[in-house]
Amino acid sequence: MGGPLLWPASEPWPYCDGPHDALGSPVSLEGVRLGRRIRAAALSRPHDNPRFPPFTAEELEIRRRIGVGCPWPEGPVAMLPAAQLYLRDVPLLHPPGQADVLQVLWCPFDHGNLFPQPVLYWRSAAEITSVLTDPPEPTAVQYDWYLPEPCVLHPELVTEYPNTLELSEDLQEQVGRWSARQAGKAIADSREAIDYAAGTDELYWNELSIAPGWKAGGWSRWGRTDPVAETCPACDSVMVPLLTIDSTEWDDDTKPSWIPYEDQDRTEPSASWLDPQDPAMIQISDGDTLQLYACPVSPSHPHTARVQ
Ligand SMILES: [Zn+2]
Ligand SMILES: [Zn+2]
């Protein structure tokens, strides 16, 4: 996540011509990175809660200056690396032809739909003999949470199930009855048991159906809208989820089931400045997911994206 990418030195870097939503003040890339370094420095000192780093007065002043923003960039905007997935790590990518790498970049500005605009590239790693080592960068981003912090994925294979809204009424009732029975089996005095008894499908929702976090394949979370088929702009086929970019890897409700293996033994407060719940430091809309779709008929058909 967040680069660097295996990008051919001979291929032009992608730029976005917009148009962009001129809302608020952009933040310079330097400012975002400086702000993150300051946060890391503050968290390296003794603190009680990583969500409230012990900033010095000088650091607070620098943060205030960063927060003022910078001018809107003029001309085309260089795209930012968001993710790079290798087929060897994520076998269910179903790439076209001999491709074995999926690269996702995005324009770090809104285009009338409240998320950074993604573009996707499929590549064959063996064909890239000379790698671009110094890719161009935008001067600014619309929000600091549109700059993915470079970090490494540790993919796990999981099984998840559809949102209950995608199930038939009969199945929805069965899931509700099953969830209620499981709640009854839970330890009587646990808070979870009370919660699950109150909302009949919460056990299914939190721990079985939609895995939170960045993922390839799987189901859509829904919630921004009811389930609606994403159709291919080229051939009208129903598209399938390819990659989901999430604002958080898990929350308190989904943690028992979905926290990644490598994060389970972490103690709080974490000494790390990278929050294990959001290591890429990305936010999509209001804590939502950005789901990228692919056409199952042809990889040459355009990809689409929606927020859920
Ligand atoms: Zn753009
Ligand atoms: Zn299509």
PDB file of N, CA, C and O in Angstrom, residues 96 120-122 231-240 242 293-304:
ATOM      1  N   PRO A  96      -5.814 -10.653 -16.251  1.00  0.00           N
ATOM      2  CA  PRO A  96      -5.892 -10.984 -17.678  1.00  0.00           C
ATOM      3  C   PRO A  96      -4.556 -11.516 -18.193  1.00  0.00           C
ATOM      4  O   PRO A  96      -3.491 -11.070 -17.748  1.00  0.00           O
ATOM      5  N   LEU A 120      -6.486   1.648 -12.594  1.00  0.00           N
ATOM      6  CA  LEU A 120      -5.905   0.320 -12.376  1.00  0.00           C
ATOM      7  C   LEU A 120      -5.034  -0.079 -13.554  1.00  0.00           C
ATOM      8  O   LEU A 120      -5.360   0.211 -14.702  1.00  0.00           O
ATOM      9  N   TYR A 121      -3.949  -0.762 -13.248  1.00  0.00           N
ATOM     10  CA  TYR A 121      -3.048  -1.294 -14.282  1.00  0.00           C
ATOM     11  C   TYR A 121      -2.733  -2.747 -13.948  1.00  0.00           C
ATOM     12  O   TYR A 121      -2.463  -3.078 -12.790  1.00  0.00           O
ATOM     13  N   TRP A 122      -2.792  -3.589 -14.981  1.00  0.00           N
ATOM     14  CA  TRP A 122      -2.341  -4.975 -14.847  1.00  0.00           C
ATOM     15  C   TRP A 122      -0.989  -5.098 -15.527  1.00  0.00           C
ATOM     16  O   TRP A 122      -0.790  -4.585 -16.616  1.00  0.00           O
ATOM     17  N   THR A 231     -23.031  -2.464 -12.943  1.00  0.00           N
ATOM     18  CA  THR A 231     -23.014  -3.018 -14.306  1.00  0.00           C
ATOM     19  C   THR A 231     -21.883  -2.416 -15.113  1.00  0.00           C
ATOM     20  O   THR A 231     -21.513  -1.263 -14.940  1.00  0.00           O
ATOM     21  N   CYS A 232     -21.335  -3.242 -16.008  1.00  0.00           N
ATOM     22  CA  CYS A 232     -20.197  -2.841 -16.833  1.00  0.00           C
ATOM     23  C   CYS A 232     -20.627  -1.757 -17.822  1.00  0.00           C
ATOM     24  O   CYS A 232     -21.600  -1.937 -18.550  1.00  0.00           O
ATOM     25  N   PRO A 233     -19.892  -0.643 -17.865  1.00  0.00           N
ATOM     26  CA  PRO A 233     -20.235   0.426 -18.812  1.00  0.00           C
ATOM     27  C   PRO A 233     -20.095  -0.028 -20.266  1.00  0.00           C
ATOM     28  O   PRO A 233     -20.718   0.556 -21.149  1.00  0.00           O
ATOM     29  N   ALA A 234     -19.288  -1.080 -20.514  1.00  0.00           N
ATOM     30  CA  ALA A 234     -19.048  -1.503 -21.902  1.00  0.00           C
ATOM     31  C   ALA A 234     -20.029  -2.566 -22.366  1.00  0.00           C
ATOM     32  O   ALA A 234     -20.464  -2.556 -23.517  1.00  0.00           O
ATOM     33  N   CYS A 235     -20.394  -3.527 -21.479  1.00  0.00           N
ATOM     34  CA  CYS A 235     -21.200  -4.655 -21.963  1.00  0.00           C
ATOM     35  C   CYS A 235     -22.418  -4.933 -21.086  1.00  0.00           C
ATOM     36  O   CYS A 235     -23.151  -5.878 -21.325  1.00  0.00           O
ATOM     37  N   ASP A 236     -22.637  -4.133 -20.053  1.00  0.00           N
ATOM     38  CA  ASP A 236     -23.830  -4.262 -19.209  1.00  0.00           C
ATOM     39  C   ASP A 236     -23.827  -5.508 -18.325  1.00  0.00           C
ATOM     40  O   ASP A 236     -24.828  -5.802 -17.675  1.00  0.00           O
ATOM     41  N   SER A 237     -22.737  -6.260 -18.285  1.00  0.00           N
ATOM     42  CA  SER A 237     -22.678  -7.422 -17.399  1.00  0.00           C
ATOM     43  C   SER A 237     -22.630  -6.947 -15.944  1.00  0.00           C
ATOM     44  O   SER A 237     -22.176  -5.833 -15.657  1.00  0.00           O
ATOM     45  N   VAL A 238     -23.097  -7.811 -15.036  1.00  0.00           N
ATOM     46  CA  VAL A 238     -22.971  -7.492 -13.613  1.00  0.00           C
ATOM     47  C   VAL A 238     -21.510  -7.665 -13.210  1.00  0.00           C
ATOM     48  O   VAL A 238     -20.913  -8.723 -13.424  1.00  0.00           O
ATOM     49  N   MET A 239     -20.924  -6.613 -12.650  1.00  0.00           N
ATOM     50  CA  MET A 239     -19.498  -6.635 -12.307  1.00  0.00           C
ATOM     51  C   MET A 239     -19.287  -7.286 -10.945  1.00  0.00           C
ATOM     52  O   MET A 239     -20.225  -7.437 -10.156  1.00  0.00           O
ATOM     53  N   VAL A 240     -18.029  -7.660 -10.676  1.00  0.00           N
ATOM     54  CA  VAL A 240     -17.710  -8.323  -9.403  1.00  0.00           C
ATOM     55  C   VAL A 240     -16.692  -7.485  -8.639  1.00  0.00           C
ATOM     56  O   VAL A 240     -15.841  -6.818  -9.245  1.00  0.00           O
ATOM     57  N   LEU A 242     -13.458  -6.355  -7.034  1.00  0.00           N
ATOM     58  CA  LEU A 242     -12.065  -6.712  -7.289  1.00  0.00           C
ATOM     59  C   LEU A 242     -11.201  -6.385  -6.075  1.00  0.00           C
ATOM     60  O   LEU A 242     -10.457  -7.221  -5.575  1.00  0.00           O
ATOM     61  N   TYR A 293     -14.545  -2.430  -8.909  1.00  0.00           N
ATOM     62  CA  TYR A 293     -15.227  -3.549  -9.566  1.00  0.00           C
ATOM     63  C   TYR A 293     -14.561  -3.865 -10.900  1.00  0.00           C
ATOM     64  O   TYR A 293     -14.025  -2.978 -11.575  1.00  0.00           O
ATOM     65  N   ALA A 294     -14.622  -5.153 -11.287  1.00  0.00           N
ATOM     66  CA  ALA A 294     -14.093  -5.601 -12.566  1.00  0.00           C
ATOM     67  C   ALA A 294     -15.205  -6.302 -13.328  1.00  0.00           C
ATOM     68  O   ALA A 294     -16.098  -6.917 -12.737  1.00  0.00           O
ATOM     69  N   CYS A 295     -15.117  -6.213 -14.652  1.00  0.00           N
ATOM     70  CA  CYS A 295     -16.090  -6.915 -15.505  1.00  0.00           C
ATOM     71  C   CYS A 295     -15.632  -8.362 -15.674  1.00  0.00           C
ATOM     72  O   CYS A 295     -14.487  -8.607 -16.057  1.00  0.00           O
ATOM     73  N   PRO A 296     -16.517  -9.340 -15.405  1.00  0.00           N
ATOM     74  CA  PRO A 296     -16.110 -10.741 -15.533  1.00  0.00           C
ATOM     75  C   PRO A 296     -15.998 -11.185 -16.988  1.00  0.00           C
ATOM     76  O   PRO A 296     -15.429 -12.240 -17.265  1.00  0.00           O
ATOM     77  N   VAL A 297     -16.528 -10.404 -17.923  1.00  0.00           N
ATOM     78  CA  VAL A 297     -16.509 -10.802 -19.329  1.00  0.00           C
ATOM     79  C   VAL A 297     -15.154 -10.494 -19.961  1.00  0.00           C
ATOM     80  O   VAL A 297     -14.577 -11.333 -20.657  1.00  0.00           O
ATOM     81  N   SER A 298     -14.622  -9.309 -19.702  1.00  0.00           N
ATOM     82  CA  SER A 298     -13.338  -8.940 -20.313  1.00  0.00           C
ATOM     83  C   SER A 298     -12.562  -7.979 -19.413  1.00  0.00           C
ATOM     84  O   SER A 298     -13.109  -6.960 -18.972  1.00  0.00           O
ATOM     85  N   PRO A 299     -11.273  -8.296 -19.163  1.00  0.00           N
ATOM     86  CA  PRO A 299     -10.460  -7.385 -18.352  1.00  0.00           C
ATOM     87  C   PRO A 299     -10.189  -6.064 -19.051  1.00  0.00           C
ATOM     88  O   PRO A 299      -9.731  -5.109 -18.411  1.00  0.00           O
ATOM     89  N   SER A 300     -10.482  -5.991 -20.369  1.00  0.00           N
ATOM     90  CA  SER A 300     -10.244  -4.724 -21.061  1.00  0.00           C
ATOM     91  C   SER A 300     -11.404  -3.752 -20.846  1.00  0.00           C
ATOM     92  O   SER A 300     -11.297  -2.567 -21.165  1.00  0.00           O
ATOM     93  N   HIS A 301     -12.520  -4.238 -20.292  1.00  0.00           N
ATOM     94  CA  HIS A 301     -13.630  -3.327 -20.018  1.00  0.00           C
ATOM     95  C   HIS A 301     -13.281  -2.459 -18.813  1.00  0.00           C
ATOM     96  O   HIS A 301     -12.505  -2.869 -17.952  1.00  0.00           O
ATOM     97  N   PRO A 302     -13.845  -1.257 -18.760  1.00  0.00           N
ATOM     98  CA  PRO A 302     -13.425  -0.326 -17.708  1.00  0.00           C
ATOM     99  C   PRO A 302     -13.753  -0.846 -16.303  1.00  0.00           C
ATOM    100  O   PRO A 302     -14.748  -1.560 -16.105  1.00  0.00           O
ATOM    101  N   HIS A 303     -12.908  -0.488 -15.358  1.00  0.00           N
ATOM    102  CA  HIS A 303     -13.205  -0.754 -13.946  1.00  0.00           C
ATOM    103  C   HIS A 303     -14.086   0.373 -13.420  1.00  0.00           C
ATOM    104  O   HIS A 303     -14.061   1.484 -13.940  1.00  0.00           O
ATOM    105  N   THR A 304     -14.856   0.065 -12.401  1.00  0.00           N
ATOM    106  CA  THR A 304     -15.669   1.109 -11.775  1.00  0.00           C
ATOM    107  C   THR A 304     -15.388   1.113 -10.276  1.00  0.00           C
ATOM    108  O   THR A 304     -14.737   0.205  -9.758  1.00  0.00           O
TER     109      THR A 304
END
